[in-house]
């Protein structure tokens, strides 16, 4: 070799195999910066069981490090990397296991990249209708069941909160439901609900320019769950998986929902609006009721770019995890470590629900500034019936300010690898 790269991965006692994702991505970035055409990664010696995971993590790191959303770039900047070949060097005995892992890692990386592409797309292109079209196409190509509901059908179901948010926009809302059913009896039936506000202006509680700048990412939860189901169906996931996305814009207009309005949710609960920018929970509430009443799942996991408060609490790289089940929370934390997404469990403090009390309706949609990510989670909890539930507030990690290992600047695809790890073990 003309160049040799020595890559430090920390202390042996702290090293987890999943860190190979980050390490191999760093190697690819270094090779790209040096305009290398080929790269050979000498992998640590492992037993065959670990070799499969090594293959998976390295494949993900290598592919994700090369990601770029270049659809709107032209000329020089739209240049492919000089790197055309990455070879993995390992003990011959573990080669087959490594290959198996690589195949899995490639599928996961493509799911993550699809989520990144969806989140990166400008809001004027990726409207609720276009996202529904995308979901229908995906369903067709992967053999998933797909149901798309328009506003009239959502009105019939009584989705007053979802439709209340949608009212201010010229773009029609869509409820997107994708389903994957395994062969034989499913281990469990899971709903993945993604926040799908394709653009959040704040509505009449209008955001500032700065606050609105990244609001095309407000459908990041949907990008993640759609990315994940596309992978899960390819990996023979043993669970029945439903993806539900209540897709809408949140816009100000003469028809927009107003402060002081009272919306009636599909679950029958009424909500007084005291902030039209707290719209995500309204759309999610009806989407979760749909999962409870129309599908009848065992478990609900929702992912949402929900609150700035979660970023105040945990910073930009960590998703806030809430759950009514220690078991599900534990499974998600474990999966996130393997998946390379950082999660931290937050408490559901009942006393904070006081800030959501309304004089004229069952509750308000927005509580105190303090503990804002918790009161948002408590709001969602009103819509889960008796189901096992976890909520991931990913307002921070949906987006990265700079490249960091396998995480590229811009939309991150946060959560895809974790959901795949959770629902489709090796
Ligand atoms: Zn908002
Ligand atoms: Zn929002």
Coordinates of C-alpha atoms and ligand atoms in Angstrom, one line a residue:
X1 CA 0.0 0.0 0.0
X2 CA 1.1 3.6 -0.7
X3 CA -0.5 4.8 2.5
X4 CA -1.2 3.1 5.9
X5 CA -3.9 4.4 8.2
X6 CA -3.7 3.6 11.9
X7 CA -7.1 3.9 13.4
X8 CA -7.4 4.2 17.2
X9 CA -10.7 2.9 18.6
X10 CA -10.1 3.5 22.3
X11 CA -9.4 1.2 25.2
X12 CA -9.8 -2.6 24.7
X13 CA -12.0 -2.9 27.8
X14 CA -14.4 -0.2 26.5
X15 CA -14.5 -1.5 23.0
X16 CA -17.8 -2.7 21.6
X17 CA -18.1 -4.4 18.1
X18 CA -20.7 -1.9 17.1
X19 CA -18.1 0.8 17.2
X20 CA -16.6 -0.7 14.1
X21 CA -19.4 1.1 12.2
X22 CA -18.0 4.4 13.3
X23 CA -14.4 3.3 12.9
X24 CA -14.8 2.0 9.3
X25 CA -16.6 5.2 8.4
X26 CA -13.7 7.2 9.7
X27 CA -11.4 5.1 7.5
X28 CA -13.5 5.7 4.5
X29 CA -13.5 9.5 5.2
X30 CA -9.8 9.5 5.6
X31 CA -9.3 7.5 2.4
X32 CA -11.6 9.8 0.5
X33 CA -9.9 12.9 1.8
X34 CA -6.6 11.5 0.5
X35 CA -8.2 10.7 -2.9
X36 CA -7.5 7.0 -2.5
X37 CA -9.1 4.7 -5.0
X38 CA -9.0 1.6 -2.9
X39 CA -9.0 0.8 0.8
X40 CA -8.3 -2.4 2.6
X41 CA -9.5 -2.7 6.2
X42 CA -7.7 -5.2 8.3
X43 CA -10.3 -6.4 10.8
X44 CA -9.8 -7.7 14.3
X45 CA -9.7 -11.5 14.7
X46 CA -13.1 -12.7 16.0
X47 CA -15.0 -15.9 16.3
X48 CA -17.6 -16.6 13.5
X49 CA -20.5 -15.4 15.6
X50 CA -18.9 -12.0 16.0
X51 CA -17.6 -12.1 12.4
X52 CA -21.2 -11.7 11.2
X53 CA -21.7 -8.7 13.3
X54 CA -18.3 -7.3 12.2
X55 CA -19.4 -7.6 8.6
X56 CA -22.7 -5.9 9.3
X57 CA -21.2 -3.0 11.2
X58 CA -18.3 -2.4 8.7
X59 CA -20.7 -2.6 5.7
X60 CA -22.9 0.0 7.3
X61 CA -20.0 2.3 8.2
X62 CA -18.4 2.1 4.8
X63 CA -21.7 2.8 2.9
X64 CA -23.0 5.5 5.2
X65 CA -19.8 7.4 5.2
X66 CA -20.1 7.8 1.4
X67 CA -23.6 9.2 1.6
X68 CA -24.4 12.5 0.0
X69 CA -27.7 14.1 -0.9
X70 CA -26.6 15.4 -4.2
X71 CA -29.9 15.6 -6.1
X72 CA -29.7 19.4 -6.3
X73 CA -26.0 19.8 -6.7
X74 CA -24.4 20.4 -10.1
X75 CA -20.9 20.4 -11.7
X76 CA -17.8 19.9 -9.5
X77 CA -19.7 19.4 -6.3
X78 CA -21.7 16.5 -7.7
X79 CA -18.6 14.3 -8.0
X80 CA -18.5 10.8 -6.8
X81 CA -15.8 9.8 -4.4
X82 CA -12.6 8.5 -5.9
X83 CA -12.9 5.5 -3.7
X84 CA -14.2 2.6 -5.8
X85 CA -13.2 -0.4 -3.8
X86 CA -13.1 -1.4 -0.1
X87 CA -11.7 -4.8 0.8
X88 CA -12.0 -6.4 4.1
X89 CA -9.1 -8.5 5.3
X90 CA -9.9 -11.2 7.8
X91 CA -9.1 -14.8 8.9
X92 CA -10.2 -17.2 6.1
X93 CA -12.3 -19.3 8.6
X94 CA -14.6 -16.4 9.3
X95 CA -15.2 -15.3 5.7
X96 CA -18.6 -16.9 5.2
X97 CA -20.0 -15.4 8.4
X98 CA -18.5 -12.0 7.4
X99 CA -20.3 -12.2 4.0
X100 CA -23.6 -12.9 5.7
X101 CA -23.1 -9.9 8.0
X102 CA -22.1 -7.7 5.0
X103 CA -25.4 -8.6 3.2
X104 CA -27.4 -7.6 6.2
X105 CA -25.4 -4.4 6.8
X106 CA -25.9 -3.4 3.2
X107 CA -29.7 -3.7 3.5
X108 CA -29.7 -1.7 6.8
X109 CA -27.4 1.0 5.2
X110 CA -29.8 1.4 2.3
X111 CA -32.7 1.8 4.7
X112 CA -30.8 4.5 6.6
X113 CA -29.9 6.3 3.3
X114 CA -33.5 6.1 2.1
X115 CA -34.6 7.8 5.4
X116 CA -31.9 10.4 4.9
X117 CA -33.1 11.1 1.3
X118 CA -36.7 11.4 2.4
X119 CA -35.8 13.8 5.2
X120 CA -33.5 15.9 3.0
X121 CA -36.1 16.4 0.3
X122 CA -37.5 19.9 0.2
X123 CA -41.0 20.3 1.6
X124 CA -42.4 21.7 -1.6
X125 CA -41.5 18.4 -3.3
X126 CA -42.3 16.0 -0.6
X127 CA -45.8 17.0 0.2
X128 CA -48.1 14.5 2.1
X129 CA -49.5 13.3 -1.2
X130 CA -46.0 12.7 -2.7
X131 CA -44.9 10.9 0.5
X132 CA -48.0 8.7 0.2
X133 CA -47.1 7.9 -3.4
X134 CA -43.6 7.0 -2.3
X135 CA -44.9 4.7 0.4
X136 CA -47.3 3.1 -2.1
X137 CA -44.4 2.5 -4.5
X138 CA -42.3 1.0 -1.8
X139 CA -45.1 -1.3 -0.8
X140 CA -45.5 -2.5 -4.3
X141 CA -41.8 -3.2 -4.8
X142 CA -41.4 -5.0 -1.4
X143 CA -44.8 -6.8 -1.2
X144 CA -46.1 -4.8 1.7
X145 CA -49.8 -4.1 2.3
X146 CA -50.6 -0.4 1.8
X147 CA -53.6 1.7 2.6
X148 CA -53.7 5.4 2.0
X149 CA -56.6 7.5 3.5
X150 CA -57.5 11.0 2.3
X151 CA -59.2 13.7 4.3
X152 CA -62.8 12.4 3.8
X153 CA -61.9 9.0 5.1
X154 CA -60.0 10.5 8.1
X155 CA -63.0 12.6 8.8
X156 CA -65.2 9.5 8.8
X157 CA -62.9 8.0 11.4
X158 CA -63.2 11.1 13.5
X159 CA -59.6 12.2 13.3
X160 CA -60.4 15.8 14.4
X161 CA -57.0 16.5 15.8
X162 CA -55.0 15.4 12.7
X163 CA -57.4 17.2 10.4
X164 CA -57.4 20.3 12.6
X165 CA -53.6 20.6 12.0
X166 CA -54.1 19.9 8.2
X167 CA -56.8 22.5 7.8
X168 CA -54.4 25.5 7.3
X169 CA -52.6 24.0 4.3
X170 CA -53.4 23.9 0.6
X171 CA -51.9 20.5 0.5
X172 CA -54.2 17.6 1.3
X173 CA -53.3 15.4 4.2
X174 CA -52.8 11.6 3.9
X175 CA -52.9 8.8 6.5
X176 CA -50.3 6.3 5.3
X177 CA -50.5 2.7 6.6
X178 CA -48.0 0.1 5.5
X179 CA -48.1 -3.5 6.8
X180 CA -45.6 -6.3 6.8
X181 CA -46.9 -9.7 7.7
X182 CA -44.4 -12.6 8.3
X183 CA -45.1 -16.1 7.1
X184 CA -46.7 -18.1 9.9
X185 CA -47.9 -16.7 13.3
X186 CA -46.2 -13.4 14.1
X187 CA -44.2 -13.2 17.4
X188 CA -45.9 -9.9 18.2
X189 CA -47.8 -7.1 16.4
X190 CA -46.0 -3.8 16.4
X191 CA -47.0 -0.4 15.2
X192 CA -44.3 2.1 14.2
X193 CA -45.8 5.5 14.2
X194 CA -43.8 8.3 12.7
X195 CA -44.4 12.0 13.1
X196 CA -45.1 13.2 9.5
X197 CA -45.3 17.0 9.4
X198 CA -43.8 17.5 6.0
X199 CA -43.4 21.2 6.8
X200 CA -43.9 22.9 10.2
X201 CA -44.3 26.6 9.9
X202 CA -45.7 26.7 13.4
X203 CA -49.2 27.5 12.0
X204 CA -50.6 30.8 13.4
X205 CA -48.1 30.4 16.3
X206 CA -45.7 31.1 13.5
X207 CA -42.0 30.2 14.0
X208 CA -39.2 32.6 13.4
X209 CA -37.1 32.2 10.2
X210 CA -34.4 30.6 12.3
X211 CA -36.8 28.2 13.9
X212 CA -38.4 27.3 10.6
X213 CA -35.2 26.7 8.7
X214 CA -34.9 23.0 9.3
X215 CA -38.6 22.2 9.4
X216 CA -38.6 20.1 6.3
X217 CA -37.1 17.6 8.7
X218 CA -40.3 17.5 10.8
X219 CA -41.2 14.3 9.0
X220 CA -38.1 12.6 10.2
X221 CA -40.0 10.1 12.3
X222 CA -41.9 9.0 9.2
X223 CA -38.6 8.8 7.2
X224 CA -37.2 6.5 9.9
X225 CA -40.2 4.1 10.2
X226 CA -40.6 3.9 6.4
X227 CA -36.9 3.3 6.0
X228 CA -37.1 0.6 8.7
X229 CA -40.0 -1.4 7.3
X230 CA -38.3 -1.5 3.9
X231 CA -35.4 -3.3 5.6
X232 CA -37.5 -5.5 8.0
X233 CA -39.4 -7.1 5.1
X234 CA -36.2 -8.1 3.5
X235 CA -34.8 -9.7 6.7
X236 CA -37.7 -12.0 7.4
X237 CA -38.7 -10.2 10.5
X238 CA -40.7 -12.5 12.8
X239 CA -43.0 -9.7 13.9
X240 CA -46.0 -8.2 12.2
X241 CA -45.1 -4.6 11.6
X242 CA -47.4 -1.7 10.8
X243 CA -46.2 1.7 9.8
X244 CA -48.6 4.6 10.4
X245 CA -47.9 8.1 9.3
X246 CA -50.4 10.9 9.6
X247 CA -48.9 13.2 7.0
X248 CA -49.7 16.9 6.8
X249 CA -48.2 20.3 6.6
X250 CA -48.7 22.8 9.5
X251 CA -49.4 26.2 7.8
X252 CA -51.0 29.5 8.7
X253 CA -53.9 30.6 6.5
X254 CA -57.5 31.8 6.7
X255 CA -58.6 28.2 7.3
X256 CA -55.9 27.4 9.8
X257 CA -56.8 26.1 13.3
X258 CA -56.8 28.8 15.8
X259 CA -55.7 29.3 19.4
X260 CA -58.6 28.6 21.7
X261 CA -60.1 26.1 19.2
X262 CA -61.2 22.8 20.7
X263 CA -60.5 19.7 18.5
X264 CA -62.1 16.3 19.0
X265 CA -59.7 13.4 18.6
X266 CA -60.5 10.0 17.2
X267 CA -60.3 8.6 20.7
X268 CA -63.0 11.0 21.7
X269 CA -60.9 13.2 23.9
X270 CA -61.1 16.9 23.3
X271 CA -58.1 19.2 23.1
X272 CA -58.0 23.0 23.6
X273 CA -55.3 24.5 21.4
X274 CA -53.0 26.9 23.2
X275 CA -50.1 26.6 20.7
X276 CA -50.6 25.7 17.1
X277 CA -46.8 24.9 16.9
X278 CA -47.4 21.9 19.2
X279 CA -49.0 20.1 16.3
X280 CA -47.0 16.9 16.2
X281 CA -48.7 15.4 19.2
X282 CA -52.2 16.1 17.7
X283 CA -51.3 14.2 14.5
X284 CA -49.6 11.4 16.5
X285 CA -52.5 11.1 18.9
X286 CA -54.9 10.2 16.1
X287 CA -52.3 8.0 14.4
X288 CA -51.9 6.0 17.6
X289 CA -55.6 5.7 18.1
X290 CA -55.8 4.3 14.6
X291 CA -53.1 1.7 15.6
X292 CA -55.1 0.8 18.8
X293 CA -58.6 0.7 17.4
X294 CA -58.3 -0.2 13.7
X295 CA -55.3 -2.5 13.8
X296 CA -55.2 -3.8 17.3
X297 CA -51.4 -4.1 17.8
X298 CA -49.7 -5.3 21.0
X299 CA -47.0 -2.7 21.0
X300 CA -46.7 0.9 19.8
X301 CA -43.4 2.7 19.2
X302 CA -43.6 6.3 18.0
X303 CA -40.7 8.3 16.7
X304 CA -41.1 12.1 16.4
X305 CA -39.2 15.3 16.0
X306 CA -41.4 16.5 18.8
X307 CA -39.9 19.1 21.2
X308 CA -37.0 21.6 21.5
X309 CA -37.1 20.7 25.2
X310 CA -35.7 17.2 24.4
X311 CA -32.7 19.0 22.9
X312 CA -32.3 21.3 25.9
X313 CA -32.3 18.3 28.2
X314 CA -30.1 15.9 26.2
X315 CA -28.3 17.9 23.5
X316 CA -28.3 17.3 19.7
X317 CA -27.1 13.7 19.5
X318 CA -29.4 11.9 21.8
X319 CA -33.0 10.8 21.4
X320 CA -35.2 11.0 24.5
X321 CA -36.9 7.7 25.2
X322 CA -40.1 7.4 27.2
X323 CA -42.0 4.2 27.9
X324 CA -44.7 2.7 30.1
X325 CA -42.8 -0.6 30.0
X326 CA -39.4 -1.2 31.6
X327 CA -39.1 -4.3 29.3
X328 CA -39.6 -2.4 26.1
X329 CA -37.4 0.5 27.2
X330 CA -34.7 -2.0 28.1
X331 CA -35.0 -3.7 24.7
X332 CA -34.8 -0.4 22.9
X333 CA -31.8 0.8 24.9
X334 CA -30.0 -2.5 24.1
X335 CA -31.0 -2.3 20.4
X336 CA -29.8 1.3 20.2
X337 CA -26.4 0.4 21.4
X338 CA -26.1 -2.1 18.6
X339 CA -27.8 0.2 16.2
X340 CA -25.4 3.1 16.9
X341 CA -28.2 5.5 17.8
X342 CA -27.9 7.2 21.1
X343 CA -31.0 7.0 23.4
X344 CA -31.5 8.1 27.0
X345 CA -34.5 7.1 29.0
X346 CA -36.6 10.0 30.5
X347 CA -39.2 9.8 33.2
X348 CA -42.9 10.1 32.8
X349 CA -43.8 12.3 35.8
X350 CA -47.5 12.4 36.3
X351 CA -47.5 15.7 38.1
X352 CA -46.4 17.5 34.9
X353 CA -49.8 16.5 33.4
X354 CA -51.3 19.3 35.5
X355 CA -49.8 21.8 33.0
X356 CA -52.0 20.2 30.3
X357 CA -55.3 20.8 32.2
X358 CA -57.9 22.9 30.4
X359 CA -60.9 24.6 31.8
X360 CA -63.1 23.9 28.8
X361 CA -61.7 20.7 27.2
X362 CA -60.2 17.4 28.4
X363 CA -56.7 18.8 28.0
X364 CA -54.6 21.5 26.3
X365 CA -52.1 20.6 23.6
X366 CA -49.1 22.4 25.2
X367 CA -47.9 22.5 28.8
X368 CA -45.2 24.4 30.7
X369 CA -41.9 25.3 29.1
X370 CA -40.1 23.3 31.9
X371 CA -40.2 19.6 31.3
X372 CA -41.7 20.2 27.8
X373 CA -40.5 16.9 26.4
X374 CA -42.1 15.1 29.3
X375 CA -45.5 16.8 29.1
X376 CA -45.5 16.1 25.4
X377 CA -44.9 12.4 26.1
X378 CA -47.7 12.5 28.8
X379 CA -50.0 14.0 26.1
X380 CA -49.2 11.1 23.8
X381 CA -49.8 8.6 26.6
X382 CA -53.5 9.6 26.6
X383 CA -53.8 7.9 23.2
X384 CA -52.2 4.5 23.7
X385 CA -55.1 2.7 25.4
X386 CA -53.7 -0.2 27.4
X387 CA -50.9 -0.9 25.0
X388 CA -47.2 -1.3 25.6
X389 CA -45.7 1.9 24.3
X390 CA -42.4 3.7 23.7
X391 CA -42.0 7.2 22.4
X392 CA -38.7 8.5 21.0
X393 CA -38.3 12.3 20.8
X394 CA -35.7 12.7 18.0
X395 CA -35.8 16.4 17.5
X396 CA -32.1 16.7 18.2
X397 CA -30.5 13.7 16.4
X398 CA -32.7 13.9 13.2
X399 CA -30.1 16.3 11.9
X400 CA -26.3 16.6 12.3
X401 CA -24.3 19.9 12.0
X402 CA -21.2 18.1 10.7
X403 CA -20.0 14.7 9.6
X404 CA -19.3 12.3 12.5
X405 CA -18.2 8.8 11.5
X406 CA -21.1 7.1 9.7
X407 CA -23.4 10.0 10.5
X408 CA -23.3 12.5 7.6
X409 CA -24.0 16.2 7.9
X410 CA -27.7 16.9 7.4
X411 CA -30.4 14.3 7.9
X412 CA -29.1 11.3 9.8
X413 CA -31.7 8.5 9.4
X414 CA -31.6 8.2 13.2
X415 CA -33.4 5.1 14.5
X416 CA -33.5 2.9 11.4
X417 CA -30.7 0.6 12.5
X418 CA -32.1 0.5 16.1
X419 CA -35.6 -0.5 14.9
X420 CA -34.1 -3.2 12.7
X421 CA -32.0 -4.5 15.5
X422 CA -35.0 -4.5 17.8
X423 CA -37.5 -6.3 15.5
X424 CA -35.2 -8.5 13.4
X425 CA -32.5 -10.1 15.5
X426 CA -29.7 -11.9 13.6
Ligands
LIG1 ZN1 -44.5 22.6 15.6
LIG2 ZN1 -43.5 19.9 14.4

